[in-house]
Amino acid sequence: MLAAMTDFTTRITRQPLPYEPEPAADIARSFADLGPELAGLLSATAGCSPFLRGLMVREADWLRPALSQPPEAALDAILDPLEDLPMAGLGDGLRIAKRRTALLTALADLGGVWPLEKVTGALTRLADRATDLAIRRLVADEIRRGKLPGARPEDAGTAGGMVALAMGKMGAGELNYSSDIDLVCLFDETRYPGEEQEARASFIRVTRRMTALLSDLTAEGYVFRTDLRLRPDAAVTPVCLSMAAAESYYESVGRTWERAAYIKARPCGGDLAAGDRFLRALVPFVWRKHLDFVAIQDAHDMRLRIRDHRGLHGPVVIEGHDMKLGVGGIREIEFFTQTRQLIAGGRDPSLRDRTTVGGLRALSAAGWIPSDVAEELTDHYRAHREVEHRLQMVQDAQTHTMPATSEGVDRIAAFCGLAPEAFRAALRDRLERVDRLTEGFFAPGQAEDGPELSAHAREIVEGWASYPALRSQRAVAIFNRLRPQILKSLGRAANSDEALAAFDGFLGGLPAGVQIFALFDANPPLVDLIADICATSPKLARYLSRNAAVLDAVIGGGFFTHWPGTQSLARELADKLAAVPDYERRLDAARRRMKEWHFRVGVHHLRGLIDAFEAAKQYADLAEAVVVALWPIVSEEFARKHGPAPGRGAVVLGMGSLGAGRLNAGSDLDLIVIHDAQGQEESTGPRPLGARPYFARLTQALVTALTAPMAEGRLYEVDMRLRPSGRQGPVATALESFRSYQRDEAWTWEHLALTRARTLAGDPGLMGEIEALRREILAEKAVPSRVLPDVADMRRRLADAKPPSGPWEAKNGAGRIMDIELLAQTAALLAGDPARRVEQQLRAGVRSGFLSAADESALLAAYRLCWRLQAGSRLLSEAPVDFGALGEGGRAFLLREVEAPSAEALLARLQTHVAEAALRIDARLGSAGTNQEGEGDRAAG
C-alpha cells in the first residue's frame, strides 16, 4: 500500500499554509493513515478552502485509493467509465466525475505535482468528454423519437452533423478551476437538403437539453456552467445555427473580437470532422492575408471599454483587484498575445497556436516579440493563473477578484504558501510589470508637434483631407498622430518639396487608409522608409500606393536578410501556393508574394544595399521562380479538364534578358514553349484535345496566369515573339519542328536569340535534350560568311528603328546596351559557345580571336556604365533617362550607382565610353549609320 502511494507522494513539491487551524487539524486526523506528506497537503488545503474540505469528506472513500496511484491514472479512472453510462444516469455520473476531477486536480495543483498546463488540461478533458457525451446521447434520443429528419441510429455516432466548438479557455485547453465553458453549437445543413428547418429545430432542442444537463445544480452538484453567447449575433440567433449561416455572418459582419475568439476555437463534441471543416472555411476570416495592425487599436479600444464598464482604471490595489480584467491582469497577456497572432498569423501559420503560452513562444521564435519578454510574460501568466485558481478553490466560485478585505487576501496568500506581505509585494510587482510590458504595445502614442511648413507645403497638406484614404474618422484619427512624424521625415530629404509632392502622390493613390496607417503607427521605421522612397523614386511611391500590402514584407521578417536565390524562392512560393485550395486564389497569392519580393529588390537597390547588377540578378531569379512555381499549377489545372499532357509534356524557355538572368525593375518576360507528344495524338481526360491544340492552349493558360489583371494585379507582361516564325507561328512548338526550323529555316537573328535561351520549367529529360539541341545548333551555325553580313544589316535596321532618345540614352543607339549585346551574341554564335551573359559571350569572342582583349575591356566598360544607368533610371521612372527631369534624390541615387561626382562628369564619361564602344563594334560589324560625332555634340549641348 505504502509503495503504491509513492507515485503521488514523491511528486509533492509544495503545499499551502493552513489559514484556519481547526479544519486543517480535523482533516489531518481523518487522513492520518495516508502518511505525513499526503496528510499534510490535505490538511493545509482544508485550512484554506471550505469547498475542498467538503469534497474530501464527501469523497473520502474514493480519495484514498485515488491518491495511491499516479494522478494521471486516477484521472483516466474517472473519465473512462463515463462512456458506458446510460442516458438516465449520465447527469449524475458526470457530476460525480466533476467532483472527483475537481478534488484531484486541486491537490495536484496545490502540491506542485502537476504544472499549470496539466491542471487546466485535466479540467478541459472532463469538459470535452461531458460535452461530447451529452450531444451524442441527446441526438440519439432525437433520432429514436423520429425528430431528426432522415437520420438513422448509426448517425448518432457523429451527432447527426451537430458539433460543439469549444471557445476561449476551453478551446485552448486552459480551463480555470471553476470555469464555465463557452460553446458555439452548429450543424451541417448539407446533411438535410430541403429539411434544414426541421433539423435546426431538433438541434436547438439538443442544445438546450445539453445546457441543462451540464449546468443545472442538483443534489450531486453541477458539471459546468455553459455559456452560448459567443455564437454569431447571440441576441437574435437561435442557440444552434447552420454552418452556412455562421460562415455567412463571419464573412459579412464578423468583428475583431470574434476573430480573436476563433484563435482558440476547437471542435470538442459531436461531429468533430464537420467542425474541422467549418474552422478551415473560417481561416480567411480569422487569419487575414495581410498584416493587420488595425487589430491593435481594436484590442486597445476593447480593453478600455471593459475597464470603463467595470471601473477598473487607476493604480493597483490588491484588495478587490480583478486578476482577469484589471490592470496587469490575465486578459492583458491574452490580448497582447492574440493581437500579435492576428496581425501576422495570416502570413505565418506557425503563429496559430491556441494556447497563450504556446502563442508567446511562437511569436518569440518568429521574431515578433523579444524572447525575454515572451519568457517574462509566460512566468507572469502562470503565476496569475495559479492565484486565479486559488481564488476559485476557496468556495468553487467563478470569480477572478481578490477579496475586498485584508483577511481575505491573507487567506489567498496562505493558499499560495506565502506570508501575507511577501504575497502582496510579489503580486503587485507582477501586475505592474505586466502593465508596463503590454500597455506600450496597445496604447497609441500621442501626436508630436509638426514642423513649420512653407505656404506651398501647407497647401498640399490641406488637400489631404479630401483623399479617399482619409474618408473615415478612424483613418483620420490614426493619420493625425502620424502626420507630424511623416512631415519631419520628409523634411529631412535633400529636396523636401519634391519628397512631399511624391508623398502626396502616394497618399492620393491609396484607396483606403485605416490598415496602412495602423501599420505605420505600429512600426515607425516604415515612415522613414516611405520618406526615403518619396525623396528618391516617385515611381516607387506611386507603386506603393497601388500595392501597399507589400509593406507587410518589410516587418514580416527577413526583408533585409541575404537573397535566397532561385531554388529557395521557387520552393517557398510552391509551398505557399500548395496551401491555397483554389486556382484563382493561388494566382492571387503568387502575385502578392512576387510583389513583395520585387519591392524588396527595389528598396535594396535604392538604399545601396545592392548594386544594379545584383538587382538585375535578383529580378531574374524572382521571375524564374514565379515561372517554375506556376508551371505545374497551370499544368495541373489544365489537366483537370483535358487530361495529362501527351508524351513528355512541354518545357518553358526563358529568352532574351530572362534567359541571360539579367532583368531590370520594369522588364517583361520573353518566353517560348517547346513540347514533345512522343507520337501521342491526343490527351486522355474529360475533354480530350489533340496534341497541338493541347499545348497551344496550355501555353495560353500560362500566359494568362502571368499577365491577367486580378484582384492582386498582374505578375508580368509576356512577349512570345521569339518563338519560331514569330507572331505567325504557333504559340507552342513541337520539338521536332523546332529542331528542323532552327537548322533549315531560322534567320540569323533567331540563332542570336538562341544564344541566350535557357530552359526554366518542365520535364527534366526534355529540358536536357533542348539544351543539348541549343548547343548543337550554335555549333552548326557558326559560319562567319553568313553571320557577319546578316548582323551588320540587322544593326543598321536597329539604328534606324530605335535611335537614341537623347544624350542620357543608355539602351538604344551605337555603343550602348543593345548594340553591345548584339556584338556579344554574335561573338558567342561565331564561337559556337553556349554562354548567355554579355561578359561570358565577349570572353568567348576573345578566345575565338573574333575580339581582342582591348575590345573586351572597352565594351565591358561601356556596357557596365550603361546598364547601371539604365537599371537605376528604370527604378525611378518609366520615361527615358532625362537627368534634368529627375528629382534631387533620384539624381543623387544615380550618381551614387555609377560612382560619378556630378552630372557633368557622368555625361562626359558616358559619351567617352559609348563612342569608344561604337568604334570597336563598327570595326567588327560595320558602321551602324549614326553620326557619333554629331550625336556627341548634341549631347554636350
Short mmCIF file of C-alpha atoms in Angstrom, two decimals, residues 93-503:
data_model
loop_
_atom_site.label_atom_id
_atom_site.label_comp_id
_atom_site.label_asym_id
_atom_site.label_seq_id
_atom_site.Cartn_x
_atom_site.Cartn_y
_atom_site.Cartn_z
CA GLY A 93 -22.38 10.31 -13.41
CA LEU A 94 -20.92 13.49 -14.91
CA ARG A 95 -21.48 15.41 -11.68
CA ILE A 96 -19.67 12.78 -9.64
CA ALA A 97 -16.82 12.85 -12.19
CA LYS A 98 -16.68 16.63 -11.90
CA ARG A 99 -16.40 16.48 -8.07
CA ARG A 100 -13.61 13.96 -8.19
CA THR A 101 -11.74 15.68 -11.01
CA ALA A 102 -12.03 18.98 -9.13
CA LEU A 103 -10.53 17.44 -5.99
CA LEU A 104 -7.79 15.52 -7.80
CA THR A 105 -6.66 18.49 -9.91
CA ALA A 106 -6.75 20.83 -6.91
CA LEU A 107 -4.45 18.57 -4.90
CA ALA A 108 -2.13 18.00 -7.88
CA ASP A 109 -2.01 21.78 -8.39
CA LEU A 110 -1.54 22.79 -4.74
CA GLY A 111 1.07 20.08 -4.18
CA GLY A 112 3.06 21.04 -7.30
CA VAL A 113 2.51 17.52 -8.66
CA TRP A 114 1.20 18.94 -11.95
CA PRO A 115 2.27 22.13 -13.72
CA LEU A 116 -0.40 24.64 -14.76
CA GLU A 117 -0.84 23.15 -18.25
CA LYS A 118 -1.62 19.68 -16.85
CA VAL A 119 -4.09 21.11 -14.36
CA THR A 120 -6.01 23.09 -16.97
CA GLY A 121 -5.66 20.21 -19.44
CA ALA A 122 -7.30 17.77 -16.99
CA LEU A 123 -10.25 20.12 -16.43
CA THR A 124 -10.58 20.56 -20.21
CA ARG A 125 -10.55 16.79 -20.79
CA LEU A 126 -13.53 16.44 -18.49
CA ALA A 127 -15.34 19.30 -20.24
CA ASP A 128 -14.70 17.74 -23.67
CA ARG A 129 -15.90 14.34 -22.51
CA ALA A 130 -19.04 15.78 -20.88
CA THR A 131 -19.94 17.90 -23.91
CA ASP A 132 -19.39 15.12 -26.40
CA LEU A 133 -21.34 12.53 -24.42
CA ALA A 134 -24.21 14.91 -23.83
CA ILE A 135 -24.53 15.86 -27.51
CA ARG A 136 -24.27 12.33 -28.86
CA ARG A 137 -26.70 10.85 -26.31
CA LEU A 138 -29.24 13.64 -26.81
CA VAL A 139 -29.03 13.44 -30.62
CA ALA A 140 -29.53 9.67 -30.35
CA ASP A 141 -32.66 10.38 -28.35
CA GLU A 142 -33.92 12.77 -31.06
CA ILE A 143 -33.28 10.09 -33.69
CA ARG A 144 -35.04 7.44 -31.58
CA ARG A 145 -38.10 9.70 -31.32
CA GLY A 146 -38.09 10.42 -35.08
CA LYS A 147 -37.43 14.13 -34.62
CA LEU A 148 -34.30 14.42 -36.78
CA PRO A 149 -35.38 14.09 -40.45
CA GLY A 150 -33.86 11.18 -42.34
CA ALA A 151 -31.41 10.27 -39.59
CA ARG A 152 -30.63 6.64 -38.74
CA PRO A 153 -29.46 5.25 -35.38
CA GLU A 154 -25.88 4.97 -36.62
CA ASP A 155 -25.87 8.74 -37.29
CA ALA A 156 -25.77 9.29 -33.53
CA GLY A 157 -22.05 8.45 -33.65
CA THR A 158 -21.46 11.76 -35.42
CA ALA A 159 -24.32 13.51 -33.61
CA GLY A 160 -26.20 13.79 -36.89
CA GLY A 161 -23.80 16.50 -38.08
CA MET A 162 -24.05 18.66 -34.96
CA VAL A 163 -20.83 19.93 -33.40
CA ALA A 164 -19.93 21.99 -30.36
CA LEU A 165 -16.95 24.28 -30.79
CA ALA A 166 -15.01 24.90 -27.60
CA MET A 167 -14.14 28.59 -27.41
CA GLY A 168 -11.95 30.64 -25.13
CA LYS A 169 -10.03 28.80 -22.43
CA MET A 170 -11.77 25.51 -23.15
CA GLY A 171 -10.73 25.68 -26.79
CA ALA A 172 -7.14 26.31 -25.74
CA GLY A 173 -7.18 23.53 -23.14
CA GLU A 174 -6.76 26.20 -20.46
CA LEU A 175 -9.94 25.92 -18.35
CA ASN A 176 -9.58 27.53 -14.96
CA TYR A 177 -10.61 25.81 -11.78
CA SER A 178 -14.25 26.93 -11.57
CA SER A 179 -14.59 27.92 -15.19
CA ASP A 180 -17.75 27.99 -17.15
CA ILE A 181 -17.45 26.65 -20.70
CA ASP A 182 -18.01 28.74 -23.83
CA LEU A 183 -19.56 26.75 -26.67
CA VAL A 184 -20.74 27.58 -30.17
CA CYS A 185 -23.20 24.93 -31.40
CA LEU A 186 -23.57 24.38 -35.16
CA PHE A 187 -24.92 21.75 -37.51
CA ASP A 188 -24.03 20.68 -41.02
CA GLU A 189 -27.08 21.70 -43.06
CA THR A 190 -25.81 19.86 -46.15
CA ARG A 191 -26.92 16.58 -44.49
CA TYR A 192 -30.53 17.77 -44.57
CA PRO A 193 -31.32 19.14 -48.05
CA GLY A 194 -34.82 20.61 -48.08
CA GLU A 195 -35.31 19.76 -44.40
CA GLU A 196 -32.93 22.23 -42.82
CA GLN A 197 -35.62 23.93 -40.68
CA GLU A 198 -36.79 20.65 -39.14
CA ALA A 199 -33.20 19.65 -38.44
CA ARG A 200 -32.47 23.03 -36.89
CA ALA A 201 -35.43 22.71 -34.53
CA SER A 202 -34.16 19.32 -33.40
CA PHE A 203 -30.62 20.59 -32.80
CA ILE A 204 -31.93 23.60 -30.88
CA ARG A 205 -33.70 21.16 -28.52
CA VAL A 206 -30.49 19.16 -28.16
CA THR A 207 -28.51 22.31 -27.33
CA ARG A 208 -30.97 23.44 -24.68
CA ARG A 209 -31.14 19.97 -23.09
CA MET A 210 -27.35 19.71 -23.17
CA THR A 211 -27.03 23.08 -21.41
CA ALA A 212 -29.44 21.96 -18.71
CA LEU A 213 -27.75 18.59 -18.31
CA LEU A 214 -24.37 20.25 -17.77
CA SER A 215 -25.39 23.39 -15.88
CA ASP A 216 -28.30 22.57 -13.60
CA LEU A 217 -27.49 22.30 -9.90
CA THR A 218 -28.72 19.03 -8.37
CA ALA A 219 -28.02 17.08 -5.19
CA GLU A 220 -24.86 15.80 -6.91
CA GLY A 221 -23.74 19.32 -7.84
CA TYR A 222 -23.25 20.62 -11.39
CA VAL A 223 -20.91 19.72 -14.25
CA PHE A 224 -20.08 23.02 -15.98
CA ARG A 225 -21.89 26.31 -16.25
CA THR A 226 -22.41 26.64 -20.01
CA ASP A 227 -22.30 29.92 -21.97
CA LEU A 228 -23.56 30.04 -25.56
CA ARG A 229 -23.19 33.79 -26.09
CA LEU A 230 -20.13 33.64 -28.35
CA ARG A 231 -22.27 32.43 -31.26
CA PRO A 232 -22.91 34.84 -34.15
CA ASP A 233 -25.21 37.73 -33.18
CA ALA A 234 -26.26 35.92 -30.00
CA ALA A 235 -29.02 38.41 -29.13
CA VAL A 236 -31.16 37.39 -32.11
CA THR A 237 -29.96 33.98 -33.29
CA PRO A 238 -31.04 30.52 -32.03
CA VAL A 239 -28.70 28.57 -29.76
CA CYS A 240 -27.71 26.28 -32.64
CA LEU A 241 -27.11 27.58 -36.18
CA SER A 242 -26.35 26.03 -39.53
CA MET A 243 -22.72 26.22 -40.56
CA ALA A 244 -23.70 28.12 -43.70
CA ALA A 245 -25.46 30.82 -41.64
CA ALA A 246 -22.50 31.14 -39.29
CA GLU A 247 -19.99 31.34 -42.13
CA SER A 248 -22.08 33.99 -43.90
CA TYR A 249 -22.20 36.06 -40.71
CA TYR A 250 -18.47 35.99 -40.13
CA GLU A 251 -17.67 36.79 -43.76
CA SER A 252 -20.01 39.79 -43.81
CA VAL A 253 -20.02 41.39 -40.34
CA GLY A 254 -17.55 39.46 -38.17
CA ARG A 255 -15.59 41.71 -35.81
CA THR A 256 -12.04 41.71 -34.48
CA TRP A 257 -13.03 40.28 -31.08
CA GLU A 258 -14.71 37.37 -32.89
CA ARG A 259 -11.57 36.77 -34.91
CA ALA A 260 -9.61 36.68 -31.65
CA ALA A 261 -12.11 34.24 -30.17
CA TYR A 262 -11.60 31.85 -33.07
CA ILE A 263 -7.86 31.69 -32.48
CA LYS A 264 -8.71 29.25 -29.68
CA ALA A 265 -11.74 27.57 -31.29
CA ARG A 266 -11.68 23.76 -31.42
CA PRO A 267 -14.31 21.06 -32.09
CA CYS A 268 -14.92 19.32 -28.77
CA GLY A 269 -18.17 17.35 -29.13
CA GLY A 270 -20.36 15.74 -31.77
CA ASP A 271 -19.25 15.68 -35.39
CA LEU A 272 -15.61 16.66 -34.96
CA ALA A 273 -14.81 16.27 -38.67
CA ALA A 274 -17.60 18.70 -39.60
CA GLY A 275 -16.26 21.10 -37.00
CA ASP A 276 -12.79 20.91 -38.51
CA ARG A 277 -14.22 21.65 -41.97
CA PHE A 278 -16.06 24.68 -40.63
CA LEU A 279 -12.93 26.06 -38.96
CA ARG A 280 -10.93 25.57 -42.17
CA ALA A 281 -13.58 27.55 -44.04
CA LEU A 282 -13.19 30.34 -41.47
CA VAL A 283 -9.41 30.63 -41.90
CA PRO A 284 -9.62 33.66 -44.27
CA PHE A 285 -11.82 35.46 -41.72
CA VAL A 286 -9.62 34.76 -38.70
CA TRP A 287 -6.23 34.90 -40.39
CA ARG A 288 -6.07 37.83 -42.80
CA LYS A 289 -3.70 37.53 -45.75
CA HIS A 290 -2.11 40.91 -44.97
CA LEU A 291 -0.55 42.08 -41.73
CA ASP A 292 -3.46 43.52 -39.77
CA PHE A 293 -2.34 46.25 -37.37
CA VAL A 294 -5.88 47.59 -37.04
CA ALA A 295 -6.31 44.72 -34.57
CA ILE A 296 -4.07 46.61 -32.11
CA GLN A 297 -6.43 49.57 -31.98
CA ASP A 298 -9.46 47.28 -31.77
CA ALA A 299 -7.93 45.39 -28.84
CA HIS A 300 -6.97 48.63 -27.11
CA ASP A 301 -10.50 50.00 -27.51
CA MET A 302 -11.93 46.74 -26.16
CA ARG A 303 -9.64 46.87 -23.11
CA LEU A 304 -10.71 50.42 -22.35
CA ARG A 305 -14.41 49.57 -22.73
CA ILE A 306 -14.03 46.64 -20.31
CA ARG A 307 -12.20 48.80 -17.79
CA ASP A 308 -14.75 51.62 -18.12
CA HIS A 309 -17.65 49.21 -17.71
CA ARG A 310 -16.19 47.59 -14.61
CA GLY A 311 -14.47 50.64 -13.15
CA LEU A 312 -11.04 49.04 -13.34
CA HIS A 313 -8.88 52.10 -14.04
CA GLY A 314 -6.41 53.52 -11.55
CA PRO A 315 -3.38 52.24 -9.64
CA VAL A 316 -3.05 48.65 -8.49
CA VAL A 317 -4.70 47.97 -5.13
CA ILE A 318 -4.50 44.32 -4.07
CA GLU A 319 -7.82 44.26 -2.21
CA GLY A 320 -10.58 43.89 -4.76
CA HIS A 321 -8.21 43.73 -7.76
CA ASP A 322 -9.58 41.82 -10.75
CA MET A 323 -6.92 39.26 -11.70
CA LYS A 324 -8.53 38.68 -15.08
CA LEU A 325 -9.63 42.08 -16.36
CA GLY A 326 -7.80 44.55 -14.14
CA VAL A 327 -4.57 46.42 -14.78
CA GLY A 328 -1.73 43.97 -15.44
CA GLY A 329 -4.11 41.01 -15.33
CA ILE A 330 -4.54 37.79 -17.27
CA ARG A 331 -6.56 39.39 -20.08
CA GLU A 332 -3.74 41.88 -20.77
CA ILE A 333 -1.37 39.00 -21.54
CA GLU A 334 -4.01 37.18 -23.59
CA PHE A 335 -4.85 40.31 -25.60
CA PHE A 336 -1.16 41.03 -26.14
CA THR A 337 -0.64 37.52 -27.48
CA GLN A 338 -3.80 37.18 -29.54
CA THR A 339 -3.45 40.60 -31.14
CA ARG A 340 0.05 39.85 -32.34
CA GLN A 341 -1.19 36.49 -33.62
CA LEU A 342 -3.99 38.21 -35.55
CA ILE A 343 -1.54 40.73 -37.03
CA ALA A 344 0.82 38.17 -38.53
CA GLY A 345 -0.85 34.75 -38.32
CA GLY A 346 -2.37 35.07 -41.78
CA ARG A 347 1.11 35.08 -43.29
CA ASP A 348 2.79 32.76 -40.79
CA PRO A 349 0.79 29.64 -39.81
CA SER A 350 3.35 28.82 -37.12
CA LEU A 351 1.80 31.61 -35.03
CA ARG A 352 -1.64 29.98 -34.91
CA ASP A 353 -1.24 28.37 -31.50
CA ARG A 354 -4.42 28.14 -29.42
CA THR A 355 -2.66 28.41 -26.08
CA THR A 356 -1.40 31.64 -24.54
CA VAL A 357 1.98 30.22 -23.55
CA GLY A 358 2.35 28.48 -26.91
CA GLY A 359 1.38 31.69 -28.70
CA LEU A 360 4.02 33.68 -26.82
CA ARG A 361 6.61 31.03 -27.63
CA ALA A 362 5.70 31.06 -31.35
CA LEU A 363 5.75 34.87 -31.52
CA SER A 364 9.19 34.89 -29.94
CA ALA A 365 10.51 32.21 -32.31
CA ALA A 366 9.26 34.20 -35.32
CA GLY A 367 10.85 37.43 -34.06
CA TRP A 368 7.63 39.31 -33.33
CA ILE A 369 8.47 39.81 -29.65
CA PRO A 370 11.80 39.59 -27.82
CA SER A 371 12.48 36.23 -26.20
CA ASP A 372 12.97 37.79 -22.77
CA VAL A 373 9.56 39.49 -22.99
CA ALA A 374 7.93 36.19 -24.00
CA GLU A 375 9.59 34.36 -21.12
CA GLU A 376 8.66 37.03 -18.58
CA LEU A 377 5.04 37.25 -19.70
CA THR A 378 4.84 33.44 -19.59
CA ASP A 379 6.05 33.43 -15.98
CA HIS A 380 3.58 36.15 -15.02
CA TYR A 381 0.75 34.39 -16.84
CA ARG A 382 1.36 31.13 -14.99
CA ALA A 383 1.62 32.90 -11.66
CA HIS A 384 -1.59 34.88 -12.32
CA ARG A 385 -3.45 31.71 -13.26
CA GLU A 386 -2.36 29.99 -10.04
CA VAL A 387 -3.66 32.92 -7.99
CA GLU A 388 -6.89 32.80 -10.00
CA HIS A 389 -7.27 29.08 -9.26
CA ARG A 390 -6.87 29.62 -5.56
CA LEU A 391 -9.45 32.40 -5.57
CA GLN A 392 -11.89 29.94 -7.13
CA MET A 393 -10.93 26.94 -4.98
CA VAL A 394 -11.99 28.68 -1.75
CA GLN A 395 -15.71 28.26 -2.44
CA ASP A 396 -15.85 26.89 -6.04
CA ALA A 397 -16.85 30.38 -7.20
CA GLN A 398 -16.39 31.65 -10.75
CA THR A 399 -14.51 34.71 -9.55
CA HIS A 400 -11.34 36.47 -10.60
CA THR A 401 -11.42 39.22 -7.99
CA MET A 402 -9.17 39.40 -4.97
CA PRO A 403 -11.04 39.58 -1.66
CA ALA A 404 -12.06 43.08 -0.59
CA THR A 405 -10.67 42.63 2.94
CA SER A 406 -7.14 42.19 4.17
CA GLU A 407 -8.19 38.98 5.92
CA GLY A 408 -9.46 37.58 2.65
CA VAL A 409 -6.18 38.45 0.92
CA ASP A 410 -4.28 36.80 3.77
CA ARG A 411 -6.23 33.59 3.10
CA ILE A 412 -5.18 33.63 -0.59
CA ALA A 413 -1.57 34.31 0.45
CA ALA A 414 -1.66 31.26 2.71
CA PHE A 415 -3.26 29.24 -0.09
CA CYS A 416 -0.25 30.20 -2.25
CA GLY A 417 2.13 29.14 0.54
CA LEU A 418 3.34 32.69 1.25
CA ALA A 419 3.30 35.13 4.14
CA PRO A 420 0.84 37.98 3.54
CA GLU A 421 3.35 40.78 2.93
CA ALA A 422 5.55 38.69 0.66
CA PHE A 423 2.48 37.67 -1.35
CA ARG A 424 1.26 41.26 -1.69
CA ALA A 425 4.64 42.56 -2.78
CA ALA A 426 5.18 39.80 -5.36
CA LEU A 427 1.65 40.14 -6.76
CA ARG A 428 1.85 43.94 -7.05
CA ASP A 429 5.22 43.67 -8.82
CA ARG A 430 3.83 41.16 -11.29
CA LEU A 431 0.71 43.22 -12.06
CA GLU A 432 2.69 46.41 -12.57
CA ARG A 433 5.29 44.65 -14.68
CA VAL A 434 2.63 43.11 -16.97
CA ASP A 435 1.04 46.55 -17.30
CA ARG A 436 4.37 48.08 -18.35
CA LEU A 437 5.13 45.31 -20.82
CA THR A 438 1.73 45.41 -22.53
CA GLU A 439 0.49 48.99 -22.24
CA GLY A 440 3.11 50.41 -24.58
CA PHE A 441 2.09 47.90 -27.24
CA PHE A 442 -1.62 48.71 -27.05
CA ALA A 443 -1.88 52.37 -26.20
CA PRO A 444 -1.42 54.67 -29.18
CA GLY A 445 1.26 57.30 -28.81
CA GLN A 446 0.50 60.99 -28.62
CA ALA A 447 0.96 63.13 -31.70
CA GLU A 448 4.17 65.16 -31.83
CA ASP A 449 4.33 68.77 -32.85
CA GLY A 450 4.83 69.04 -36.60
CA PRO A 451 7.47 71.11 -38.40
CA GLU A 452 6.92 74.58 -39.84
CA LEU A 453 5.63 74.34 -43.43
CA SER A 454 6.03 76.64 -46.38
CA ALA A 455 2.91 78.11 -47.96
CA HIS A 456 3.21 75.63 -50.84
CA ALA A 457 3.61 72.69 -48.44
CA ARG A 458 0.63 73.84 -46.36
CA GLU A 459 -1.49 73.94 -49.50
CA ILE A 460 -0.55 70.31 -50.31
CA VAL A 461 -1.17 69.11 -46.75
CA GLU A 462 -4.53 70.86 -46.53
CA GLY A 463 -5.62 68.99 -49.66
CA TRP A 464 -5.11 65.60 -47.97
CA ALA A 465 -8.47 65.83 -46.20
CA SER A 466 -10.26 65.18 -49.50
CA TYR A 467 -8.37 61.97 -50.33
CA PRO A 468 -10.13 58.56 -50.28
CA ALA A 469 -7.68 57.23 -47.68
CA LEU A 470 -8.95 59.82 -45.18
CA ARG A 471 -12.66 59.35 -45.61
CA SER A 472 -13.29 57.58 -42.29
CA GLN A 473 -12.97 59.11 -38.83
CA ARG A 474 -10.84 56.17 -37.75
CA ALA A 475 -8.34 56.74 -40.57
CA VAL A 476 -8.20 60.45 -39.75
CA ALA A 477 -7.59 59.76 -36.05
CA ILE A 478 -4.63 57.47 -36.77
CA PHE A 479 -3.22 59.70 -39.51
CA ASN A 480 -3.36 62.79 -37.30
CA ARG A 481 -0.99 61.01 -34.90
CA LEU A 482 1.30 60.11 -37.79
CA ARG A 483 1.33 63.38 -39.72
CA PRO A 484 3.99 65.21 -37.66
CA GLN A 485 6.41 62.28 -37.95
CA ILE A 486 5.72 61.95 -41.68
CA LEU A 487 6.34 65.65 -42.30
CA LYS A 488 9.53 65.60 -40.22
CA SER A 489 10.86 62.59 -42.15
CA LEU A 490 10.02 64.21 -45.49
CA GLY A 491 11.66 67.43 -44.29
CA ARG A 492 14.99 65.63 -43.91
CA ALA A 493 15.08 64.81 -47.65
CA ALA A 494 17.59 66.55 -49.91
CA ASN A 495 14.68 68.37 -51.52
CA SER A 496 11.76 68.33 -49.09
CA ASP A 497 9.31 69.87 -51.56
CA GLU A 498 9.95 67.08 -54.08
CA ALA A 499 9.61 64.44 -51.34
CA LEU A 500 6.35 66.00 -50.13
CA ALA A 501 4.98 66.05 -53.67
CA ALA A 502 5.84 62.36 -54.10
CA PHE A 503 4.21 61.51 -50.76
#
